[in-house]
mmCIF file of C-alpha atoms in Angstrom:
data_model
loop_
_atom_site.group_PDB
_atom_site.id
_atom_site.type_symbol
_atom_site.label_atom_id
_atom_site.label_comp_id
_atom_site.label_asym_id
_atom_site.label_seq_id
_atom_site.Cartn_x
_atom_site.Cartn_y
_atom_site.Cartn_z
ATOM 1 C CA MET A 30 -13.057 48.052 -41.704
ATOM 2 C CA THR A 31 -9.724 47.297 -43.282
ATOM 3 C CA HIS A 32 -9.650 44.177 -45.838
ATOM 4 C CA SER A 33 -7.027 42.282 -43.121
ATOM 5 C CA GLN A 34 -10.193 41.909 -41.175
ATOM 6 C CA LEU A 35 -12.376 40.806 -43.434
ATOM 7 C CA ARG A 36 -10.233 37.647 -44.492
ATOM 8 C CA PRO A 37 -9.333 35.001 -42.291
ATOM 9 C CA PRO A 38 -6.354 35.170 -40.632
ATOM 10 C CA THR A 39 -3.228 33.350 -43.056
ATOM 11 C CA MET A 40 -0.228 31.468 -42.056
ATOM 12 C CA ALA A 41 1.942 34.692 -42.777
ATOM 13 C CA ASP A 42 -0.389 36.563 -40.621
ATOM 14 C CA VAL A 43 0.418 34.106 -37.766
ATOM 15 C CA ALA A 44 4.103 34.546 -38.833
ATOM 16 C CA ARG A 45 4.180 38.142 -38.038
ATOM 17 C CA GLN A 46 2.153 38.176 -34.900
ATOM 18 C CA ALA A 47 4.633 35.702 -33.870
ATOM 19 C CA GLY A 48 7.610 37.623 -34.900
ATOM 20 C CA VAL A 49 8.905 33.945 -36.983
ATOM 21 C CA SER A 50 9.238 33.197 -40.151
ATOM 22 C CA HIS A 51 6.294 31.457 -42.247
ATOM 23 C CA GLN A 52 8.723 28.295 -41.930
ATOM 24 C CA THR A 53 8.516 27.976 -38.668
ATOM 25 C CA VAL A 54 4.711 28.490 -38.482
ATOM 26 C CA SER A 55 4.624 25.690 -40.762
ATOM 27 C CA ARG A 56 7.033 23.133 -38.235
ATOM 28 C CA VAL A 57 4.629 23.952 -35.244
ATOM 29 C CA LEU A 58 1.399 23.000 -37.833
ATOM 30 C CA GLY A 59 3.184 20.050 -38.503
ATOM 31 C CA ASP A 60 4.191 19.100 -35.269
ATOM 32 C CA HIS A 61 8.263 19.109 -36.297
ATOM 33 C CA PRO A 62 10.755 18.398 -32.965
ATOM 34 C CA ASN A 63 13.650 21.342 -33.801
ATOM 35 C CA VAL A 64 11.684 24.265 -32.396
ATOM 36 C CA ARG A 65 12.400 25.630 -29.571
ATOM 37 C CA ASP A 66 9.614 24.831 -26.564
ATOM 38 C CA GLU A 67 9.620 28.768 -26.320
ATOM 39 C CA THR A 68 8.981 29.697 -29.890
ATOM 40 C CA ARG A 69 6.746 27.253 -30.298
ATOM 41 C CA ALA A 70 4.760 28.686 -27.419
ATOM 42 C CA LYS A 71 4.897 32.539 -29.239
ATOM 43 C CA VAL A 72 3.458 30.893 -32.240
ATOM 44 C CA LEU A 73 0.727 28.547 -30.590
ATOM 45 C CA ARG A 74 -0.041 32.003 -28.906
ATOM 46 C CA ALA A 75 -0.797 33.423 -32.231
ATOM 47 C CA ILE A 76 -2.951 30.978 -33.388
ATOM 48 C CA GLU A 77 -5.076 31.242 -30.731
ATOM 49 C CA GLU A 78 -5.291 34.941 -30.567
ATOM 50 C CA MET A 79 -5.976 35.111 -34.122
ATOM 51 C CA GLY A 80 -7.850 32.210 -34.834
ATOM 52 C CA TYR A 81 -6.250 31.030 -37.208
ATOM 53 C CA ARG A 82 -7.630 27.822 -39.093
ATOM 54 C CA ARG A 83 -5.165 25.691 -41.615
ATOM 55 C CA ASN A 84 -6.484 25.905 -45.154
ATOM 56 C CA PHE A 85 -5.998 22.057 -45.954
ATOM 57 C CA SER A 86 -6.723 21.908 -49.758
ATOM 58 C CA ALA A 87 -3.923 24.591 -49.697
ATOM 59 C CA ARG A 88 -1.851 21.958 -48.112
ATOM 60 C CA ALA A 89 -3.432 18.938 -50.153
ATOM 61 C CA LEU A 90 -2.262 21.178 -53.196
ATOM 62 C CA ALA A 91 0.886 21.239 -52.284
ATOM 63 C CA THR A 92 1.842 18.359 -50.312
ATOM 64 C CA ARG A 93 -0.200 15.722 -52.085
ATOM 65 C CA ARG A 94 -1.555 14.733 -48.574
ATOM 66 C CA THR A 95 -5.035 15.435 -47.646
ATOM 67 C CA GLN A 96 -4.913 14.206 -44.149
ATOM 68 C CA THR A 97 -8.504 12.719 -44.766
ATOM 69 C CA LEU A 98 -8.863 8.691 -44.715
ATOM 70 C CA GLY A 99 -12.438 6.588 -45.738
ATOM 71 C CA VAL A 100 -14.186 4.688 -44.509
ATOM 72 C CA VAL A 101 -16.633 2.000 -45.882
ATOM 73 C CA ALA A 102 -19.286 0.119 -43.940
ATOM 74 C CA SER A 103 -22.305 -1.719 -43.332
ATOM 75 C CA ASN A 104 -24.558 -2.907 -40.655
ATOM 76 C CA THR A 105 -24.080 0.318 -38.805
ATOM 77 C CA THR A 106 -26.739 -0.355 -36.742
ATOM 78 C CA LEU A 107 -25.694 -3.144 -34.715
ATOM 79 C CA TYR A 108 -23.469 -2.902 -31.944
ATOM 80 C CA GLY A 109 -19.754 -3.962 -33.537
ATOM 81 C CA PRO A 110 -19.788 -2.059 -36.242
ATOM 82 C CA ALA A 111 -21.199 0.815 -34.955
ATOM 83 C CA SER A 112 -18.442 0.704 -32.229
ATOM 84 C CA THR A 113 -15.518 0.096 -34.611
ATOM 85 C CA LEU A 114 -16.785 2.813 -36.720
ATOM 86 C CA PHE A 115 -16.584 5.795 -33.917
ATOM 87 C CA ALA A 116 -13.402 3.954 -32.631
ATOM 88 C CA LEU A 117 -11.971 4.797 -35.860
ATOM 89 C CA GLU A 118 -13.080 8.532 -36.048
ATOM 90 C CA GLU A 119 -11.211 8.826 -32.975
ATOM 91 C CA ALA A 120 -8.145 7.001 -34.000
ATOM 92 C CA ALA A 121 -8.145 9.214 -36.784
ATOM 93 C CA ARG A 122 -8.631 12.545 -35.034
ATOM 94 C CA ALA A 123 -5.717 12.179 -32.895
ATOM 95 C CA GLU A 124 -3.813 11.171 -35.485
ATOM 96 C CA GLY A 125 -4.936 14.914 -37.199
ATOM 97 C CA TYR A 126 -6.831 13.090 -39.692
ATOM 98 C CA LEU A 127 -10.116 13.714 -40.589
ATOM 99 C CA VAL A 128 -12.776 10.807 -41.789
ATOM 100 C CA SER A 129 -14.782 10.225 -44.692
ATOM 101 C CA THR A 130 -17.640 7.707 -44.573
ATOM 102 C CA VAL A 131 -19.479 5.816 -46.867
ATOM 103 C CA SER A 132 -22.288 3.577 -45.317
ATOM 104 C CA LEU A 133 -23.507 0.439 -47.850
ATOM 105 C CA ARG A 134 -26.392 -1.984 -47.640
ATOM 106 C CA GLU A 135 -24.316 -4.763 -48.979
ATOM 107 C CA LEU A 136 -20.880 -4.845 -49.042
ATOM 108 C CA THR A 137 -20.219 -6.308 -53.036
ATOM 109 C CA VAL A 138 -18.256 -5.874 -55.664
ATOM 110 C CA GLU A 139 -19.977 -3.249 -57.500
ATOM 111 C CA ALA A 140 -21.199 -1.141 -54.469
ATOM 112 C CA LEU A 141 -17.523 -1.910 -53.379
ATOM 113 C CA SER A 142 -15.861 -0.293 -56.131
ATOM 114 C CA GLU A 143 -18.352 2.540 -56.468
ATOM 115 C CA ALA A 144 -17.286 3.088 -52.637
ATOM 116 C CA LEU A 145 -14.214 3.135 -53.408
ATOM 117 C CA ASP A 146 -14.043 5.522 -56.397
ATOM 118 C CA ARG A 147 -16.434 7.826 -54.807
ATOM 119 C CA LEU A 148 -13.934 8.713 -52.159
ATOM 120 C CA SER A 149 -10.449 8.506 -54.431
ATOM 121 C CA GLU A 150 -12.391 11.127 -56.274
ATOM 122 C CA GLY A 151 -12.304 13.200 -52.397
ATOM 123 C CA GLY A 152 -8.679 12.437 -52.376
ATOM 124 C CA VAL A 153 -8.487 10.016 -49.376
ATOM 125 C CA GLU A 154 -5.166 9.134 -48.454
ATOM 126 C CA GLY A 155 -6.429 5.312 -47.826
ATOM 127 C CA VAL A 156 -9.337 3.871 -46.343
ATOM 128 C CA ILE A 157 -10.681 1.143 -44.080
ATOM 129 C CA ALA A 158 -13.262 -1.306 -44.827
ATOM 130 C CA LEU A 159 -15.263 -2.805 -42.395
ATOM 131 C CA ALA A 160 -16.063 -6.216 -44.332
ATOM 132 C CA PRO A 161 -17.578 -9.030 -41.417
ATOM 133 C CA GLN A 162 -18.760 -10.982 -44.021
ATOM 134 C CA ARG A 163 -17.661 -13.709 -46.086
ATOM 135 C CA SER A 164 -18.756 -11.694 -49.475
ATOM 136 C CA ALA A 165 -16.954 -8.547 -48.310
ATOM 137 C CA VAL A 166 -13.646 -10.280 -47.507
ATOM 138 C CA ALA A 167 -13.652 -11.395 -51.282
ATOM 139 C CA ALA A 168 -14.670 -8.545 -52.961
ATOM 140 C CA LEU A 169 -12.089 -6.326 -51.738
ATOM 141 C CA SER A 170 -9.333 -9.458 -52.201
ATOM 142 C CA GLU A 171 -11.175 -8.794 -55.973
ATOM 143 C CA LEU A 172 -10.614 -5.005 -55.841
ATOM 144 C CA ARG A 173 -7.544 -2.983 -56.820
ATOM 145 C CA HIS A 174 -7.047 0.834 -56.159
ATOM 146 C CA PRO A 175 -5.054 3.816 -56.172
ATOM 147 C CA PHE A 176 -4.325 3.979 -52.527
ATOM 148 C CA PRO A 177 -4.101 1.668 -49.184
ATOM 149 C CA VAL A 178 -6.946 -0.386 -47.767
ATOM 150 C CA VAL A 179 -7.602 -2.030 -44.026
ATOM 151 C CA ALA A 180 -10.112 -4.814 -43.675
ATOM 152 C CA VAL A 181 -11.771 -4.855 -40.413
ATOM 153 C CA GLY A 182 -13.467 -8.222 -39.145
ATOM 154 C CA THR A 183 -12.283 -10.421 -41.885
ATOM 155 C CA GLY A 184 -10.750 -13.214 -39.510
ATOM 156 C CA SER A 185 -7.263 -14.187 -40.274
ATOM 157 C CA GLY A 186 -7.995 -15.982 -43.572
ATOM 158 C CA ALA A 187 -7.542 -12.994 -45.843
ATOM 159 C CA GLU A 188 -4.816 -12.312 -47.968
ATOM 160 C CA ILE A 189 -5.339 -8.359 -47.532
ATOM 161 C CA PRO A 190 -4.302 -6.516 -44.371
ATOM 162 C CA SER A 191 -6.453 -6.732 -41.340
ATOM 163 C CA VAL A 192 -7.154 -5.709 -38.285
ATOM 164 C CA ASN A 193 -9.072 -8.107 -36.222
ATOM 165 C CA VAL A 194 -10.341 -9.793 -32.815
ATOM 166 C CA ASP A 195 -9.654 -13.034 -32.535
ATOM 167 C CA GLN A 196 -13.016 -14.678 -32.470
ATOM 168 C CA HIS A 197 -11.330 -17.873 -32.358
ATOM 169 C CA LEU A 198 -10.078 -17.437 -29.018
ATOM 170 C CA GLY A 199 -12.988 -15.444 -27.554
ATOM 171 C CA ALA A 200 -14.871 -18.430 -27.790
ATOM 172 C CA ARG A 201 -12.294 -20.746 -26.467
ATOM 173 C CA LEU A 202 -12.434 -18.456 -23.868
ATOM 174 C CA ALA A 203 -16.450 -18.563 -23.078
ATOM 175 C CA THR A 204 -16.469 -22.328 -23.752
ATOM 176 C CA GLY A 205 -13.626 -23.352 -21.998
ATOM 177 C CA HIS A 206 -15.169 -20.850 -18.980
ATOM 178 C CA LEU A 207 -18.045 -23.356 -18.944
ATOM 179 C CA LEU A 208 -16.598 -26.647 -19.203
ATOM 180 C CA ALA A 209 -13.938 -25.345 -16.692
ATOM 181 C CA ALA A 210 -17.316 -24.850 -14.016
ATOM 182 C CA GLY A 211 -18.170 -28.699 -14.671
ATOM 183 C CA HIS A 212 -20.688 -28.317 -17.435
ATOM 184 C CA ARG A 213 -20.173 -31.566 -19.719
ATOM 185 C CA LYS A 214 -21.511 -30.081 -22.901
ATOM 186 C CA VAL A 215 -22.045 -26.392 -24.263
ATOM 187 C CA TRP A 216 -24.987 -25.708 -26.845
ATOM 188 C CA HIS A 217 -23.701 -22.929 -28.799
ATOM 189 C CA LEU A 218 -26.255 -20.111 -30.935
ATOM 190 C CA ALA A 219 -24.524 -19.113 -33.748
ATOM 191 C CA GLY A 220 -24.874 -16.005 -35.965
ATOM 192 C CA PRO A 221 -25.569 -15.574 -39.037
ATOM 193 C CA GLU A 222 -23.870 -17.878 -41.377
ATOM 194 C CA TYR A 223 -22.343 -15.500 -43.454
ATOM 195 C CA TRP A 224 -21.175 -13.605 -40.978
ATOM 196 C CA GLN A 225 -16.912 -14.553 -41.001
ATOM 197 C CA GLU A 226 -16.766 -13.705 -37.444
ATOM 198 C CA ALA A 227 -20.017 -15.829 -36.519
ATOM 199 C CA ALA A 228 -18.227 -18.512 -38.003
ATOM 200 C CA ASP A 229 -14.933 -18.302 -36.352
ATOM 201 C CA ARG A 230 -16.801 -18.279 -33.222
ATOM 202 C CA THR A 231 -18.197 -21.462 -33.911
ATOM 203 C CA ALA A 232 -14.960 -22.445 -34.832
ATOM 204 C CA GLY A 233 -13.166 -21.980 -31.336
ATOM 205 C CA TRP A 234 -16.255 -23.358 -29.810
ATOM 206 C CA ARG A 235 -16.215 -26.594 -31.471
ATOM 207 C CA ALA A 236 -13.026 -26.938 -31.821
ATOM 208 C CA THR A 237 -12.584 -26.430 -27.431
ATOM 209 C CA LEU A 238 -15.048 -29.168 -27.059
ATOM 210 C CA GLU A 239 -13.440 -31.407 -29.360
ATOM 211 C CA GLU A 240 -10.308 -30.783 -27.874
ATOM 212 C CA ALA A 241 -11.867 -32.066 -24.197
ATOM 213 C CA GLY A 242 -13.317 -35.087 -25.731
ATOM 214 C CA VAL A 243 -17.181 -33.824 -26.056
ATOM 215 C CA GLU A 244 -18.743 -34.019 -29.132
ATOM 216 C CA PRO A 245 -20.331 -30.917 -30.223
ATOM 217 C CA PRO A 246 -24.200 -30.475 -30.409
ATOM 218 C CA GLN A 247 -25.978 -29.095 -33.377
ATOM 219 C CA PRO A 248 -25.949 -25.282 -33.247
ATOM 220 C CA LEU A 249 -28.800 -22.993 -33.343
ATOM 221 C CA ARG A 250 -28.501 -20.403 -35.915
ATOM 222 C CA GLY A 251 -29.599 -16.367 -34.985
ATOM 223 C CA ASP A 252 -29.756 -13.165 -36.864
ATOM 224 C CA TRP A 253 -27.724 -10.877 -33.946
ATOM 225 C CA SER A 254 -30.966 -9.617 -32.754
ATOM 226 C CA PRO A 255 -32.860 -9.938 -29.642
ATOM 227 C CA LEU A 256 -35.926 -11.918 -30.799
ATOM 228 C CA SER A 257 -33.741 -14.138 -32.893
ATOM 229 C CA GLY A 258 -31.986 -15.335 -29.372
ATOM 230 C CA TYR A 259 -35.384 -15.445 -27.812
ATOM 231 C CA ARG A 260 -37.060 -18.152 -30.267
ATOM 232 C CA ALA A 261 -34.090 -19.768 -29.887
ATOM 233 C CA GLY A 262 -34.009 -20.022 -25.611
ATOM 234 C CA GLN A 263 -37.644 -21.199 -26.493
ATOM 235 C CA GLU A 264 -36.435 -24.562 -28.563
ATOM 236 C CA LEU A 265 -33.355 -24.945 -25.600
ATOM 237 C CA ALA A 266 -35.614 -24.470 -22.400
ATOM 238 C CA GLY A 267 -37.257 -28.058 -24.186
ATOM 239 C CA TRP A 268 -33.444 -29.603 -23.653
ATOM 240 C CA VAL A 269 -33.490 -28.575 -19.930
ATOM 241 C CA GLY A 270 -33.396 -31.821 -17.582
ATOM 242 C CA ARG A 271 -32.104 -34.034 -20.638
ATOM 243 C CA GLY A 272 -28.579 -33.149 -20.422
ATOM 244 C CA LEU A 273 -28.420 -28.491 -21.711
ATOM 245 C CA THR A 274 -27.146 -27.294 -18.466
ATOM 246 C CA ALA A 275 -25.003 -23.973 -20.546
ATOM 247 C CA VAL A 276 -25.105 -22.065 -23.924
ATOM 248 C CA PHE A 277 -22.439 -19.804 -25.562
ATOM 249 C CA VAL A 278 -24.356 -17.502 -27.546
ATOM 250 C CA ALA A 279 -22.611 -15.458 -30.301
ATOM 251 C CA ASN A 280 -23.637 -12.139 -28.995
ATOM 252 C CA ASP A 281 -25.160 -9.928 -26.251
ATOM 253 C CA GLN A 282 -28.361 -9.258 -27.708
ATOM 254 C CA MET A 283 -29.390 -12.571 -28.513
ATOM 255 C CA ALA A 284 -28.375 -13.738 -24.610
ATOM 256 C CA LEU A 285 -30.927 -10.907 -24.021
ATOM 257 C CA GLY A 286 -33.338 -13.407 -25.606
ATOM 258 C CA VAL A 287 -32.279 -16.558 -24.808
ATOM 259 C CA LEU A 288 -32.513 -14.848 -20.904
ATOM 260 C CA ARG A 289 -35.938 -14.040 -20.806
ATOM 261 C CA ALA A 290 -37.341 -16.940 -22.732
ATOM 262 C CA LEU A 291 -35.785 -19.163 -20.258
ATOM 263 C CA ARG A 292 -37.137 -17.136 -16.994
ATOM 264 C CA GLU A 293 -40.510 -17.444 -18.861
ATOM 265 C CA ALA A 294 -40.159 -21.225 -19.413
ATOM 266 C CA GLY A 295 -39.041 -21.477 -15.377
ATOM 267 C CA VAL A 296 -36.057 -22.348 -16.120
ATOM 268 C CA ARG A 297 -32.842 -20.038 -13.487
ATOM 269 C CA THR A 298 -30.089 -18.622 -14.744
ATOM 270 C CA PRO A 299 -27.171 -19.774 -14.233
ATOM 271 C CA GLN A 300 -28.598 -22.620 -11.877
ATOM 272 C CA ASP A 301 -30.187 -24.705 -14.032
ATOM 273 C CA VAL A 302 -28.390 -22.696 -17.342
ATOM 274 C CA ALA A 303 -25.612 -20.855 -17.821
ATOM 275 C CA VAL A 304 -25.373 -18.613 -20.295
ATOM 276 C CA VAL A 305 -22.071 -16.871 -22.069
ATOM 277 C CA GLY A 306 -22.422 -14.324 -24.641
ATOM 278 C CA PHE A 307 -19.842 -11.740 -26.371
ATOM 279 C CA ASP A 308 -19.343 -8.072 -27.270
ATOM 280 C CA ASP A 309 -19.770 -7.126 -23.523
ATOM 281 C CA ILE A 310 -22.830 -4.397 -24.463
ATOM 282 C CA PRO A 311 -22.703 -1.494 -22.394
ATOM 283 C CA GLU A 312 -26.022 -2.925 -20.944
ATOM 284 C CA SER A 313 -24.329 -6.713 -20.620
ATOM 285 C CA GLU A 314 -24.176 -5.871 -17.074
ATOM 286 C CA PHE A 315 -27.701 -4.683 -16.034
ATOM 287 C CA PHE A 316 -28.962 -8.033 -17.757
ATOM 288 C CA ALA A 317 -31.105 -9.972 -15.198
ATOM 289 C CA PRO A 318 -28.464 -11.546 -14.041
ATOM 290 C CA PRO A 319 -25.740 -9.761 -15.738
ATOM 291 C CA LEU A 320 -24.237 -11.615 -18.242
ATOM 292 C CA THR A 321 -20.937 -13.330 -18.453
ATOM 293 C CA THR A 322 -19.433 -11.635 -22.159
ATOM 294 C CA VAL A 323 -16.601 -11.747 -24.484
ATOM 295 C CA ARG A 324 -15.522 -8.505 -24.323
ATOM 296 C CA GLN A 325 -14.203 -7.326 -27.403
ATOM 297 C CA ASP A 326 -11.158 -4.275 -27.489
ATOM 298 C CA PHE A 327 -12.806 -1.187 -29.853
ATOM 299 C CA ALA A 328 -10.800 1.391 -28.787
ATOM 300 C CA THR A 329 -7.742 -0.639 -29.423
ATOM 301 C CA VAL A 330 -8.954 -2.254 -33.267
ATOM 302 C CA GLY A 331 -9.320 1.778 -33.797
ATOM 303 C CA GLN A 332 -6.178 2.741 -32.650
ATOM 304 C CA ARG A 333 -4.775 -0.042 -34.117
ATOM 305 C CA SER A 334 -6.464 0.091 -38.091
ATOM 306 C CA ILE A 335 -5.571 3.504 -38.431
ATOM 307 C CA ALA A 336 -1.999 2.823 -37.257
ATOM 308 C CA LEU A 337 -1.612 -0.189 -39.700
ATOM 309 C CA LEU A 338 -2.877 2.368 -42.266
ATOM 310 C CA LEU A 339 -0.989 4.863 -42.146
ATOM 311 C CA ASP A 340 1.943 3.009 -41.812
ATOM 312 C CA LEU A 341 0.852 1.430 -45.529
ATOM 313 C CA ILE A 342 0.503 5.151 -46.568
ATOM 314 C CA GLU A 343 4.551 5.809 -45.296
ATOM 315 C CA GLY A 344 5.361 2.766 -46.938
ATOM 316 C CA ARG A 345 6.475 1.146 -43.519
ATOM 317 C CA ALA A 346 4.509 -1.717 -43.607
ATOM 318 C CA SER A 347 4.061 -5.315 -45.806
ATOM 319 C CA THR A 348 0.409 -5.353 -47.999
ATOM 320 C CA VAL A 349 0.071 -8.688 -46.733
ATOM 321 C CA SER A 350 0.303 -7.167 -41.852
ATOM 322 C CA ARG A 351 -1.992 -8.636 -39.972
ATOM 323 C CA VAL A 352 -3.065 -7.970 -36.841
ATOM 324 C CA ALA A 353 -5.204 -9.707 -34.244
ATOM 325 C CA ILE A 354 -6.321 -8.487 -30.917
ATOM 326 C CA GLU A 355 -6.979 -10.881 -27.863
ATOM 327 C CA PRO A 356 -10.619 -10.408 -26.726
ATOM 328 C CA GLN A 357 -11.028 -11.284 -23.310
ATOM 329 C CA LEU A 358 -13.840 -12.601 -20.748
ATOM 330 C CA VAL A 359 -15.554 -11.060 -18.094
ATOM 331 C CA VAL A 360 -17.722 -13.403 -15.879
ATOM 332 C CA ARG A 361 -20.815 -11.772 -14.195
ATOM 333 C CA ALA A 362 -23.478 -13.692 -12.671
ATOM 334 C CA SER A 363 -25.101 -15.765 -15.186
ATOM 335 C CA THR A 364 -22.718 -18.031 -14.922
ATOM 336 C CA PHE A 365 -20.606 -19.644 -11.789
ATOM 337 C CA PRO A 366 -19.350 -23.446 -11.151
ATOM 338 C CA TYR A 367 -22.450 -26.135 -11.940
ATOM 339 C CA VAL A 368 -23.251 -28.604 -9.451
ATOM 340 C CA PRO A 369 -25.912 -31.416 -10.797
ATOM 341 C CA LEU A 370 -29.196 -31.498 -9.616
ATOM 342 C CA ALA A 371 -30.250 -34.595 -8.141
ATOM 343 C CA GLY A 372 -31.362 -37.002 -10.646
ATOM 344 C CA ALA A 373 -30.802 -34.674 -13.114
ATOM 345 C CA ALA A 374 -30.136 -36.434 -16.345
ATOM 346 C CA PRO A 375 -26.212 -36.703 -17.777
ATOM 347 C CA GLY A 376 -25.312 -34.971 -20.695
#
């Protein structure tokens, strides 16, 4: 076995095999437009035959580009953050980038600073921070870093580059759907107070009721879990017959708990109480009954976040760029036009 057979093939080996210059191979790998189709096909065939793999370390030394992006995240066991993280990784791969992820218990200034330092040492070109908690938004605003940072889930008020699903609009869609179905009032089970997305959903629910001339009832508070939804559902069941006919729940997992508590109390959904969730988790169409909910397009969140970060890296975007993505109402059997029962108390 020769020495050339022992070592992995180089770009020069590919160039010799294809009968082209080293520069031509580099252009093909960089997807440069000024390469003839016939030449490109020859180079790609040589790459496949030889099993060539790009040397990213050498490329980074030569170009000062590592083709690596960082992601800082927490609460990745929850559906929203987990789905966002997956979408980011998919979008980065589609652009030819690797992803280095740091998971944190809490997004404090100290923890974020340490995570950004660690990613900086790893040579990332930019970072995306999943920052749904209000404290994380404040922490990101305070920190200085040597690369662009895009925040996801911060809400529209953050003074940093960000990509967000319009949570306020999503809550308006959910609440408006229930009002349009004839419900005179809509109760709300909110998410944790320190989550910006929960605050935005509550604000959208409240604004929609107030614009309709309806005094918003005091919202209940959950922690995103089905158990907290179940406990809130037990309380809500006590209001059936005293004006409660519709509930907007801040996520689908809590809505699952609400549905079970209502069912155990003998309350029918949607005949007695209509329920709307938020997120459109894969299981929501299999709830009993299938859940009307607000869908967040996490694939688009990932794509737009990566696109914005790359634009910032290349100097094509402003440091105060903000991207808003519209959610979609998905109507299923947990809601339908409401007809008050004979003798029911007014809302």
